Coordinates of C-alpha atoms and ligand atoms in Angstrom, one line a residue:
X1 CA 8.2 27.1 -12.0
X2 CA 5.7 29.9 -11.2
X3 CA 3.5 29.8 -8.2
X4 CA 0.7 32.0 -7.0
X5 CA -0.3 30.6 -3.7
X6 CA -2.9 32.3 -1.5
X7 CA -0.9 31.7 1.7
X8 CA 2.6 31.6 0.4
X9 CA 3.8 33.0 -2.9
X10 CA 7.5 32.1 -2.6
X11 CA 9.3 30.9 -5.7
X12 CA 10.9 27.5 -5.8
X13 CA 14.3 28.6 -7.1
X14 CA 17.1 28.0 -4.7
X15 CA 15.3 25.1 -3.0
X16 CA 16.9 22.4 -4.9
X17 CA 20.5 23.3 -5.2
X18 CA 22.5 25.9 -3.3
X19 CA 25.6 27.9 -3.8
X20 CA 27.5 28.7 -6.9
X21 CA 26.8 25.6 -8.8
X22 CA 23.1 26.7 -9.1
X23 CA 24.0 30.1 -10.4
X24 CA 26.5 28.7 -12.9
X25 CA 23.9 26.3 -14.2
X26 CA 21.3 29.0 -14.4
X27 CA 23.7 31.3 -16.3
X28 CA 24.6 28.5 -18.8
X29 CA 21.2 27.0 -19.2
X30 CA 18.6 29.6 -18.5
X31 CA 15.5 28.5 -16.7
X32 CA 15.4 25.0 -15.1
X33 CA 13.0 22.4 -16.0
X34 CA 10.2 22.2 -13.4
X35 CA 7.8 19.5 -12.3
X36 CA 4.9 19.4 -9.9
X37 CA 4.4 16.1 -8.1
X38 CA 0.8 15.7 -6.8
X39 CA 0.7 13.6 -3.6
X40 CA 3.3 13.2 -0.9
X41 CA 3.1 9.4 -0.4
X42 CA 6.1 7.2 -1.1
X43 CA 5.5 7.3 -4.9
X44 CA 5.3 11.0 -5.1
X45 CA 8.3 11.5 -2.8
X46 CA 10.4 8.9 -4.8
X47 CA 9.5 10.8 -8.0
X48 CA 10.4 14.1 -6.5
X49 CA 13.7 12.7 -5.2
X50 CA 14.7 11.5 -8.6
X51 CA 13.9 14.9 -10.2
X52 CA 15.4 16.9 -7.4
X53 CA 18.7 14.9 -7.8
X54 CA 18.6 15.5 -11.5
X55 CA 18.6 19.3 -10.7
X56 CA 14.9 19.9 -11.7
X57 CA 12.8 22.4 -9.8
X58 CA 10.3 20.2 -8.1
X59 CA 7.5 20.8 -5.7
X60 CA 5.3 18.2 -4.0
X61 CA 1.7 19.3 -3.4
X62 CA 0.2 17.2 -0.5
X63 CA -3.4 17.6 0.7
X64 CA -2.8 16.3 4.2
X65 CA -0.9 17.9 7.0
X66 CA 1.7 15.1 6.8
X67 CA 3.7 13.2 4.3
X68 CA 3.4 9.5 3.8
X69 CA -0.2 8.9 2.6
X70 CA -0.9 5.2 3.1
X71 CA 2.3 5.0 5.1
X72 CA 1.1 6.3 8.5
X73 CA 3.4 5.5 11.5
X74 CA 1.6 6.7 14.6
X75 CA 3.6 7.4 17.8
X76 CA 0.8 8.1 20.2
X77 CA 1.4 4.8 22.0
X78 CA 4.9 5.8 22.7
X79 CA 6.1 3.3 20.1
X80 CA 5.8 3.2 16.4
X81 CA 2.5 1.7 15.1
X82 CA 1.9 1.5 11.4
X83 CA -1.8 2.1 10.7
X84 CA -1.2 1.8 6.9
X85 CA 1.5 -0.3 5.4
X86 CA 3.6 -2.3 7.9
X87 CA 5.1 -5.3 6.0
X88 CA 8.0 -5.2 3.6
X89 CA 6.8 -7.9 1.1
X90 CA 10.1 -9.4 -0.2
X91 CA 12.8 -9.2 2.4
X92 CA 15.6 -9.4 -0.1
X93 CA 18.2 -7.3 -1.8
X94 CA 16.1 -7.2 -5.0
X95 CA 13.5 -5.2 -3.2
X96 CA 14.2 -1.6 -4.4
X97 CA 13.8 -0.3 -0.8
X98 CA 16.3 -2.7 0.7
X99 CA 19.4 -0.4 0.1
X100 CA 17.8 2.5 2.0
X101 CA 16.4 0.2 4.8
X102 CA 19.9 -1.1 5.2
X103 CA 21.5 2.3 5.2
X104 CA 19.1 3.6 7.8
X105 CA 19.7 0.5 9.9
X106 CA 16.0 -0.3 10.1
X107 CA 15.1 -3.7 11.5
X108 CA 12.7 -6.2 10.0
X109 CA 10.9 -8.9 11.9
X110 CA 10.3 -11.7 9.4
X111 CA 6.7 -13.2 9.9
X112 CA 7.1 -15.7 7.0
X113 CA 9.7 -17.0 4.7
X114 CA 7.1 -17.8 2.0
X115 CA 7.0 -16.0 -1.2
X116 CA 3.3 -16.6 -1.9
X117 CA 0.8 -13.8 -1.7
X118 CA -1.2 -15.7 0.8
X119 CA 1.1 -16.8 3.5
X120 CA 2.7 -13.7 5.0
X121 CA 2.6 -15.6 8.3
X122 CA 3.9 -19.1 8.8
X123 CA 1.0 -21.5 9.7
X124 CA 2.7 -22.5 12.9
X125 CA 2.7 -18.9 14.2
X126 CA -1.2 -18.8 14.5
X127 CA -3.4 -19.4 17.5
X128 CA -7.0 -19.9 16.2
X129 CA -10.0 -19.9 18.4
X130 CA -13.7 -20.7 17.6
X131 CA -16.4 -18.3 18.4
X132 CA -16.9 -19.9 21.8
X133 CA -13.3 -19.2 22.8
X134 CA -12.0 -22.8 22.4
X135 CA -8.6 -23.0 20.9
X136 CA -8.5 -24.9 17.6
X137 CA -5.9 -27.7 17.7
X138 CA -2.8 -26.6 15.9
X139 CA -2.9 -29.8 13.9
X140 CA -6.3 -28.8 12.4
X141 CA -5.0 -25.3 11.6
X142 CA -2.1 -26.8 9.7
X143 CA -4.1 -29.5 7.9
X144 CA -6.8 -27.1 6.8
X145 CA -4.1 -24.8 5.6
X146 CA -2.8 -27.6 3.4
X147 CA -6.3 -28.3 2.1
X148 CA -6.7 -24.6 1.2
X149 CA -3.5 -24.7 -0.8
X150 CA -4.9 -27.8 -2.7
X151 CA -8.2 -26.0 -3.4
X152 CA -6.3 -23.0 -4.8
X153 CA -4.2 -25.3 -7.0
X154 CA -7.3 -26.8 -8.3
X155 CA -8.8 -23.4 -9.1
X156 CA -5.9 -23.1 -11.6
X157 CA -7.5 -25.8 -13.7
X158 CA -10.8 -24.1 -13.5
X159 CA -9.1 -20.9 -14.8
X160 CA -7.6 -22.8 -17.7
X161 CA -10.9 -24.3 -18.7
X162 CA -12.9 -21.1 -18.7
X163 CA -12.1 -18.3 -21.2
X164 CA -14.3 -15.9 -19.3
X165 CA -13.0 -14.7 -15.9
X166 CA -14.8 -15.5 -12.7
X167 CA -14.4 -14.7 -9.0
X168 CA -12.0 -16.7 -6.8
X169 CA -15.1 -17.6 -4.7
X170 CA -16.9 -19.1 -7.7
X171 CA -13.9 -21.1 -8.6
X172 CA -13.5 -22.4 -5.1
X173 CA -17.1 -23.6 -5.2
X174 CA -16.6 -25.4 -8.5
X175 CA -13.5 -27.1 -7.0
X176 CA -15.4 -28.2 -3.9
X177 CA -18.2 -29.6 -6.2
X178 CA -15.7 -31.6 -8.1
X179 CA -13.7 -32.7 -5.1
X180 CA -16.0 -33.4 -2.2
X181 CA -13.1 -34.9 -0.3
X182 CA -11.7 -31.3 0.0
X183 CA -14.9 -30.1 1.7
X184 CA -14.5 -29.4 5.4
X185 CA -17.0 -29.8 8.2
X186 CA -17.4 -28.4 11.7
X187 CA -14.5 -26.5 13.0
X188 CA -12.3 -27.4 10.0
X189 CA -15.0 -25.7 7.8
X190 CA -14.7 -22.5 10.0
X191 CA -10.8 -22.7 9.8
X192 CA -11.2 -22.9 6.0
X193 CA -13.3 -19.7 6.2
X194 CA -10.6 -18.2 8.2
X195 CA -8.1 -18.9 5.4
X196 CA -10.4 -17.3 2.9
X197 CA -10.7 -14.3 5.3
X198 CA -6.9 -14.0 5.3
X199 CA -6.8 -14.2 1.4
X200 CA -9.4 -11.4 1.4
X201 CA -7.2 -9.4 3.7
X202 CA -4.3 -9.6 1.2
X203 CA -6.5 -8.2 -1.6
X204 CA -8.6 -6.0 0.8
X205 CA -11.6 -7.3 -1.0
X206 CA -14.1 -10.1 -0.7
X207 CA -13.5 -13.4 -2.5
X208 CA -16.5 -12.9 -4.7
X209 CA -14.9 -9.7 -6.1
X210 CA -11.4 -11.0 -6.7
X211 CA -10.4 -12.0 -10.3
X212 CA -9.6 -15.7 -10.7
X213 CA -7.6 -14.9 -13.8
X214 CA -5.3 -12.4 -12.0
X215 CA -5.2 -13.1 -8.3
X216 CA -1.8 -14.9 -8.3
X217 CA -0.2 -13.1 -11.2
X218 CA 1.7 -10.7 -9.0
X219 CA 5.5 -11.2 -9.0
X220 CA 6.2 -11.7 -5.3
X221 CA 9.8 -10.9 -4.4
X222 CA 11.8 -13.6 -2.6
X223 CA 12.7 -13.5 1.1
X224 CA 9.3 -13.6 2.6
X225 CA 7.5 -10.9 4.5
X226 CA 8.9 -8.7 7.3
X227 CA 7.4 -6.2 9.6
X228 CA 9.2 -2.8 9.8
X229 CA 9.9 -2.8 13.5
X230 CA 10.6 0.9 13.7
X231 CA 7.7 1.7 11.4
X232 CA 7.8 2.8 7.7
X233 CA 8.1 6.5 8.4
X234 CA 11.8 6.8 8.8
X235 CA 12.2 5.6 5.3
X236 CA 9.9 8.3 4.0
X237 CA 11.5 11.0 6.0
X238 CA 15.0 10.1 4.7
X239 CA 13.7 10.2 1.1
X240 CA 11.9 13.5 1.6
X241 CA 15.0 15.3 3.0
X242 CA 15.4 18.7 1.3
X243 CA 12.5 18.2 -1.0
X244 CA 10.1 21.1 -1.3
X245 CA 6.9 19.6 0.0
X246 CA 3.8 21.8 0.5
X247 CA 1.5 20.2 3.1
X248 CA -2.2 21.2 3.3
X249 CA -2.1 21.9 -0.5
X250 CA -5.0 20.0 -1.9
X251 CA -5.1 20.0 -5.7
X252 CA -8.5 20.5 -7.3
X253 CA -7.7 21.0 -11.0
X254 CA -5.0 20.1 -13.4
X255 CA -4.9 21.9 -16.7
X256 CA -2.6 20.1 -19.2
X257 CA -1.5 22.7 -21.9
X258 CA 0.7 22.4 -24.9
X259 CA 4.0 22.9 -23.0
X260 CA 2.9 23.7 -19.4
X261 CA 0.7 22.2 -16.7
X262 CA -1.3 24.5 -14.5
X263 CA -2.4 23.1 -11.1
X264 CA -5.1 24.8 -9.1
X265 CA -5.3 24.3 -5.3
X266 CA -8.3 24.3 -3.1
X267 CA -6.9 27.4 -1.4
X268 CA -7.1 29.3 -4.7
X269 CA -3.4 29.0 -5.3
X270 CA -1.9 28.2 -8.8
X271 CA 1.3 26.4 -9.6
X272 CA 2.7 26.1 -13.1
X273 CA 5.4 23.9 -14.3
X274 CA 6.7 22.1 -17.4
X275 CA 5.1 18.8 -16.4
X276 CA 3.2 17.1 -13.5
X277 CA 3.3 13.7 -12.0
X278 CA 0.0 12.5 -10.5
X279 CA 0.4 10.1 -7.6
X280 CA -2.9 10.5 -5.8
X281 CA -4.6 7.2 -4.9
X282 CA -6.8 5.4 -7.4
X283 CA -9.8 6.0 -5.1
X284 CA -9.3 9.8 -5.4
X285 CA -9.2 9.5 -9.2
X286 CA -12.3 7.3 -9.4
X287 CA -14.2 9.8 -7.2
X288 CA -13.2 12.7 -9.7
X289 CA -11.9 14.8 -6.8
X290 CA -9.5 16.3 -9.2
X291 CA -10.8 17.9 -12.4
X292 CA -8.6 17.4 -15.5
X293 CA -8.6 20.0 -18.3
X294 CA -9.0 18.8 -21.0
X295 CA -10.6 15.7 -19.6
X296 CA -8.5 12.6 -19.4
X297 CA -8.9 10.4 -22.6
X298 CA -11.6 7.8 -22.5
X299 CA -9.2 4.8 -22.4
X300 CA -7.6 6.3 -19.2
X301 CA -11.0 7.0 -17.6
X302 CA -12.1 3.4 -18.4
X303 CA -8.9 2.0 -16.8
X304 CA -9.4 4.2 -13.7
X305 CA -13.0 3.0 -13.4
X306 CA -12.2 -0.7 -14.1
X307 CA -9.5 -1.4 -11.6
X308 CA -10.8 -2.3 -8.1
X309 CA -9.9 -0.5 -4.9
X310 CA -10.2 -2.5 -1.7
X311 CA -10.4 -1.5 1.9
X312 CA -8.6 -2.5 5.0
X313 CA -8.7 -1.0 8.5
X314 CA -6.6 -1.4 11.5
X315 CA -7.7 -1.0 15.1
X316 CA -4.6 -0.8 17.3
X317 CA -5.0 -1.4 21.1
X318 CA -2.4 -0.6 23.7
X319 CA -2.6 -2.6 26.9
X320 CA -0.7 -2.2 30.1
X321 CA 0.7 -5.6 29.6
X322 CA 0.4 -8.6 27.2
X323 CA -2.1 -11.2 28.5
X324 CA -2.2 -13.2 25.3
X325 CA 0.0 -16.1 24.1
X326 CA 3.3 -15.4 22.4
X327 CA 2.1 -16.1 18.8
X328 CA 2.1 -13.8 15.8
X329 CA -1.6 -14.0 14.8
X330 CA -4.6 -14.6 17.1
X331 CA -7.5 -15.5 15.0
X332 CA -11.2 -16.3 15.3
X333 CA -12.6 -18.9 13.0
X334 CA -16.3 -18.5 12.2
X335 CA -19.0 -19.9 9.8
X336 CA -18.4 -17.2 7.2
X337 CA -15.2 -15.4 6.2
X338 CA -17.0 -12.1 7.0
X339 CA -17.4 -13.2 10.6
X340 CA -13.8 -14.4 11.0
X341 CA -11.2 -12.0 12.4
X342 CA -7.7 -11.7 13.6
X343 CA -5.2 -9.7 15.6
X344 CA -1.6 -9.1 14.8
X345 CA 0.4 -9.5 18.0
X346 CA 3.0 -6.7 17.9
X347 CA 4.3 -7.8 21.3
X348 CA 6.1 -10.7 19.6
X349 CA 7.8 -8.6 17.0
X350 CA 8.5 -5.4 19.0
X351 CA 8.0 -6.1 22.7
X352 CA 5.2 -3.5 23.0
X353 CA 1.9 -4.8 24.5
X354 CA 0.0 -4.0 21.3
X355 CA -2.7 -5.9 19.3
X356 CA -3.8 -4.8 16.0
X357 CA -7.2 -6.0 14.8
X358 CA -7.4 -6.1 11.0
X359 CA -10.6 -6.0 8.9
X360 CA -10.8 -6.1 5.1
X361 CA -13.3 -5.8 2.3
X362 CA -17.0 -5.1 3.0
X363 CA -16.4 -5.7 6.7
X364 CA -13.8 -2.8 6.7
X365 CA -16.4 -0.5 5.2
X366 CA -19.0 -1.7 7.7
X367 CA -16.7 -1.0 10.6
X368 CA -16.2 2.6 9.3
X369 CA -20.0 3.2 9.9
X370 CA -19.4 2.9 13.7
X371 CA -17.9 5.5 16.0
X372 CA -14.4 4.9 17.2
X373 CA -15.7 3.9 20.6
X374 CA -18.2 1.4 19.1
X375 CA -15.5 0.0 16.9
X376 CA -13.3 -0.6 19.9
X377 CA -16.2 -2.2 21.8
X378 CA -16.8 -4.5 18.9
X379 CA -13.1 -5.4 18.7
X380 CA -12.9 -6.0 22.4
X381 CA -16.0 -8.3 22.2
X382 CA -14.0 -10.3 19.6
X383 CA -10.9 -10.4 21.9
X384 CA -13.0 -11.5 24.9
X385 CA -14.2 -14.5 22.9
X386 CA -10.7 -15.7 23.0
X387 CA -9.7 -14.2 26.4
X388 CA -12.8 -13.7 28.6
X389 CA -10.7 -11.8 31.1
X390 CA -9.1 -9.4 28.5
X391 CA -8.1 -6.1 30.1
X392 CA -9.4 -2.8 28.8
X393 CA -7.0 -1.0 26.4
X394 CA -5.1 2.0 27.7
X395 CA -5.2 3.7 24.3
X396 CA -6.5 2.9 20.9
X397 CA -6.2 4.1 17.3
X398 CA -8.8 3.4 14.6
X399 CA -8.1 3.8 10.9
X400 CA -10.7 4.8 8.3
X401 CA -9.1 4.4 5.0
X402 CA -12.3 3.8 3.0
X403 CA -13.9 7.2 3.8
X404 CA -10.8 9.3 4.1
X405 CA -11.1 11.8 1.2
X406 CA -7.3 11.6 0.7
X407 CA -7.4 7.9 -0.1
X408 CA -10.9 6.4 -0.5
X409 CA -9.8 2.8 -0.2
X410 CA -6.6 1.1 0.8
X411 CA -5.0 -0.3 -2.4
X412 CA -5.9 -1.6 -5.8
X413 CA -6.8 -5.2 -6.9
X414 CA -8.0 -6.9 -9.9
X415 CA -11.8 -7.1 -10.2
X416 CA -13.3 -10.0 -12.1
X417 CA -12.9 -9.3 -15.9
X418 CA -10.1 -6.8 -15.7
X419 CA -8.2 -6.6 -18.9
X420 CA -4.5 -7.5 -18.5
X421 CA -3.3 -4.1 -20.0
X422 CA -5.1 -2.1 -17.4
X423 CA -1.9 -1.1 -15.5
X424 CA -0.2 0.0 -18.7
X425 CA -3.2 2.3 -19.4
X426 CA -3.1 3.6 -15.9
X427 CA 0.6 4.3 -16.2
X428 CA 0.5 5.8 -19.8
X429 CA 1.3 9.5 -19.8
X430 CA -1.2 12.1 -21.2
X431 CA 0.7 15.1 -22.7
X432 CA 2.7 16.6 -19.9
X433 CA 1.0 14.5 -17.2
X434 CA 2.7 11.4 -15.9
X435 CA 1.1 8.9 -13.5
X436 CA 2.6 7.1 -10.5
X437 CA 1.2 5.5 -7.4
X438 CA 0.8 1.9 -6.3
X439 CA -2.0 1.3 -8.7
X440 CA 0.2 1.8 -11.8
X441 CA 3.0 -0.3 -10.6
X442 CA 4.3 -2.7 -13.2
X443 CA 4.6 -5.8 -11.0
X444 CA 3.8 -4.9 -7.4
X445 CA 0.5 -3.2 -7.1
X446 CA -0.8 -2.5 -3.7
X447 CA 2.6 -2.5 -2.1
X448 CA 5.0 0.1 -0.8
X449 CA 7.9 -1.0 -2.9
X450 CA 5.5 -1.1 -6.0
X451 CA 4.4 2.5 -5.2
X452 CA 8.1 3.5 -4.8
X453 CA 9.1 1.9 -8.2
X454 CA 6.1 3.5 -10.0
X455 CA 7.2 6.9 -8.7
X456 CA 10.8 6.3 -9.9
X457 CA 9.5 5.2 -13.3
X458 CA 7.1 8.2 -13.7
X459 CA 10.0 10.5 -12.8
X460 CA 12.3 9.0 -15.3
X461 CA 9.8 9.2 -18.1
X462 CA 8.9 12.7 -17.1
X463 CA 12.5 13.8 -17.0
X464 CA 13.2 12.4 -20.5
X465 CA 10.0 14.0 -21.9
X466 CA 10.8 17.4 -20.5
X467 CA 14.4 17.2 -21.5
X468 CA 13.5 16.3 -25.1
X469 CA 11.4 19.4 -25.1
X470 CA 13.9 21.7 -23.4
X471 CA 17.0 20.3 -25.2
X472 CA 20.4 20.9 -23.6
X473 CA 19.4 20.3 -19.9
X474 CA 19.9 16.6 -20.4
X475 CA 23.6 17.1 -20.1
X476 CA 23.3 18.2 -16.5
X477 CA 22.8 15.1 -14.4
X478 CA 24.5 16.0 -11.2
X479 CA 23.7 13.1 -9.0
X480 CA 22.2 9.7 -9.6
X481 CA 19.4 9.2 -7.1
X482 CA 20.1 5.5 -6.6
X483 CA 23.8 6.2 -6.0
X484 CA 23.0 9.0 -3.5
X485 CA 20.3 7.6 -1.3
X486 CA 19.9 3.9 -2.0
X487 CA 23.3 2.3 -2.3
X488 CA 24.7 0.8 0.8
X489 CA 26.7 -2.2 1.8
X490 CA 25.2 -2.8 5.2
X491 CA 23.2 -6.1 5.3
X492 CA 19.5 -6.1 6.1
X493 CA 18.8 -6.5 9.8
X494 CA 16.3 -9.3 10.2
X495 CA 15.1 -10.9 13.4
X496 CA 13.3 -14.3 13.5
X497 CA 15.2 -15.9 10.7
Ligands
FAD501 C1 -4.3 -0.5 5.9 C2 -3.2 -0.7 4.8 C3 -2.3 -1.7 5.0 C4 -1.3 -1.9 4.0 N1 -0.3 -2.8 4.2 C5 0.8 -2.9 3.4 C6 1.9 -3.6 3.8 O1 1.9 -4.3 4.8 N2 2.9 -3.7 2.9 C7 2.9 -3.0 1.7 O2 3.9 -3.1 1.0 N3 1.9 -2.2 1.4 C8 0.8 -2.1 2.2 N4 -0.2 -1.2 1.9 C9 -0.2 -0.5 0.6 C10 0.8 0.7 0.7 O3 0.6 1.4 1.8 C11 0.5 1.6 -0.6 O4 0.6 0.8 -1.7 C12 1.5 2.7 -0.7 O5 1.9 3.3 0.5 C13 0.9 3.7 -1.6 O6 1.8 4.8 -1.8 P1 1.4 5.9 -2.9 O7 2.4 6.9 -2.9 O8 1.0 5.2 -4.2 O9 0.0 6.5 -2.4 P2 -0.3 7.3 -1.1 O10 0.6 6.9 0.0 O11 -1.8 7.2 -0.8 O12 0.0 8.8 -1.5 C14 -0.8 9.6 -2.2 C15 -0.8 11.0 -1.6 O13 -1.8 11.8 -2.3 C16 -2.4 12.7 -1.4 N5 -3.5 13.3 -2.0 C17 -4.7 12.7 -2.2 N6 -5.6 13.6 -2.8 C18 -4.8 14.7 -3.1 C19 -5.1 15.9 -3.7 N7 -6.3 16.2 -4.2 N8 -4.1 16.9 -3.8 C20 -2.8 16.6 -3.2 N9 -2.6 15.4 -2.6 C21 -3.5 14.5 -2.6 C22 -2.7 11.8 -0.2 O14 -2.9 12.5 1.0 C23 -1.4 10.9 -0.1 O15 -0.5 11.4 0.7 C24 -1.2 -1.0 2.9 C25 -2.1 0.0 2.8 C26 -3.1 0.2 3.7 C27 -4.1 1.3 3.6

């Protein structure tokens, strides 16, 4: 791999293996295959790990001053707070991240044993309030939760009757016309809106944007949903060990030649390698923040433009002590799903007096128009509806995933009318370019483990492609990544079974 970096023109050789083995290999094999990984989120780091362990020269180019991308564990409260991903969806051994989580001894706090995409919290762990601060009887919360399940079941029939896709909201309205007995009134209506708000949070998009055909097609792993008590970052750091990661290296151009890829950086530097793996978020690709030469083929551009990117923001509040009930979610039911809201109570899971307000879809974008102070004022107004004597937060953190130029959205989801092969097209290599990232995951888009698997797959495909071209290197497989970093016999540590 050749580099010409404006602030650092060191070569990559020697970074991936040390000692005599490297020189023996180099003598026998000549130059090593090289790969550039664009993006230092979990997908890029997983890809780099595989290639590093297969003795490739690999460099990760990351635009931010940190690794992790949409994994962002903040320590400014004196305890880990995940402002991006925080749940492991699928607390089971089949989860590809489970072996590493076990080996690192990271603890999970299971918020739900349900495998459905909608119930990452058990119904009985909510405390819901109306906009006037009256607590909704738990029986109503549970009953309306059951009604919502029935409505969604009925939308399945609507889907089977209509060839053309429609939004989940449209289908719900058809179901309610057909089954007036499922309609809710008064506070029960508002609780129903709250369930729709929670569904919107899963997709990070409003119900009128979510595809009826695809919304429940995701293969959810078993074992329910668990919060990473120590945060997600330790996982990333373990994977990133010894990988050559260049922070503050924003890629602006990718030239895909006959047998090389040339990547141009914002700082004027150039990096050349045998192949590249692009793992930047779909939002970044949609906004054309990276120029591809030649242009990506039309089918790829169409897939990039057709897949949806949602938005979700978190506002974390640290208090001097917990003054709220010991439940997992504190919610506000309101006449529209847009006006509903909820707080994740981290005190229950971690013991730290922290509430995290979560906003999704259009509402998340609207919140980003406010200053941090105004956002916190708004969130405190919501909290005071439930607890009029709520204290002032000691510290706060506000995320802005929708306008952050390194992300431009939080994760992908199926828009109405998305063709089913859209993910295959997003994943499909173009010449020496391979594509990873959550949006190209085969079965688990929008998740950390999906992003991880997509990086592994991109790296394996890239490795085969480069080796076919370079020939004899395929005999040198020093370490299998899975054996080295992921295998472990320690059980998962789960609290709240
Ligand atoms: C608020 C929020 C909550 C979430 N909650 C969960 C959850 O609870 N559980 C779960 O499983 N998933 C969750 N997710 C989704 C999960 O975080 C992502 O699916 C996953 O982290 C994506 O990893 P990635 O490597 O594909 O992308 P990223 O982590 O975004 O990595 C891509 C990297 O590319 C970098 N980059 C961008 N542009 C350039 C450029 N021009 N040059 C170089 N580098 C560039 C970025 O800085 C970034 O580091 C959540 C996401 C968000 C935002």
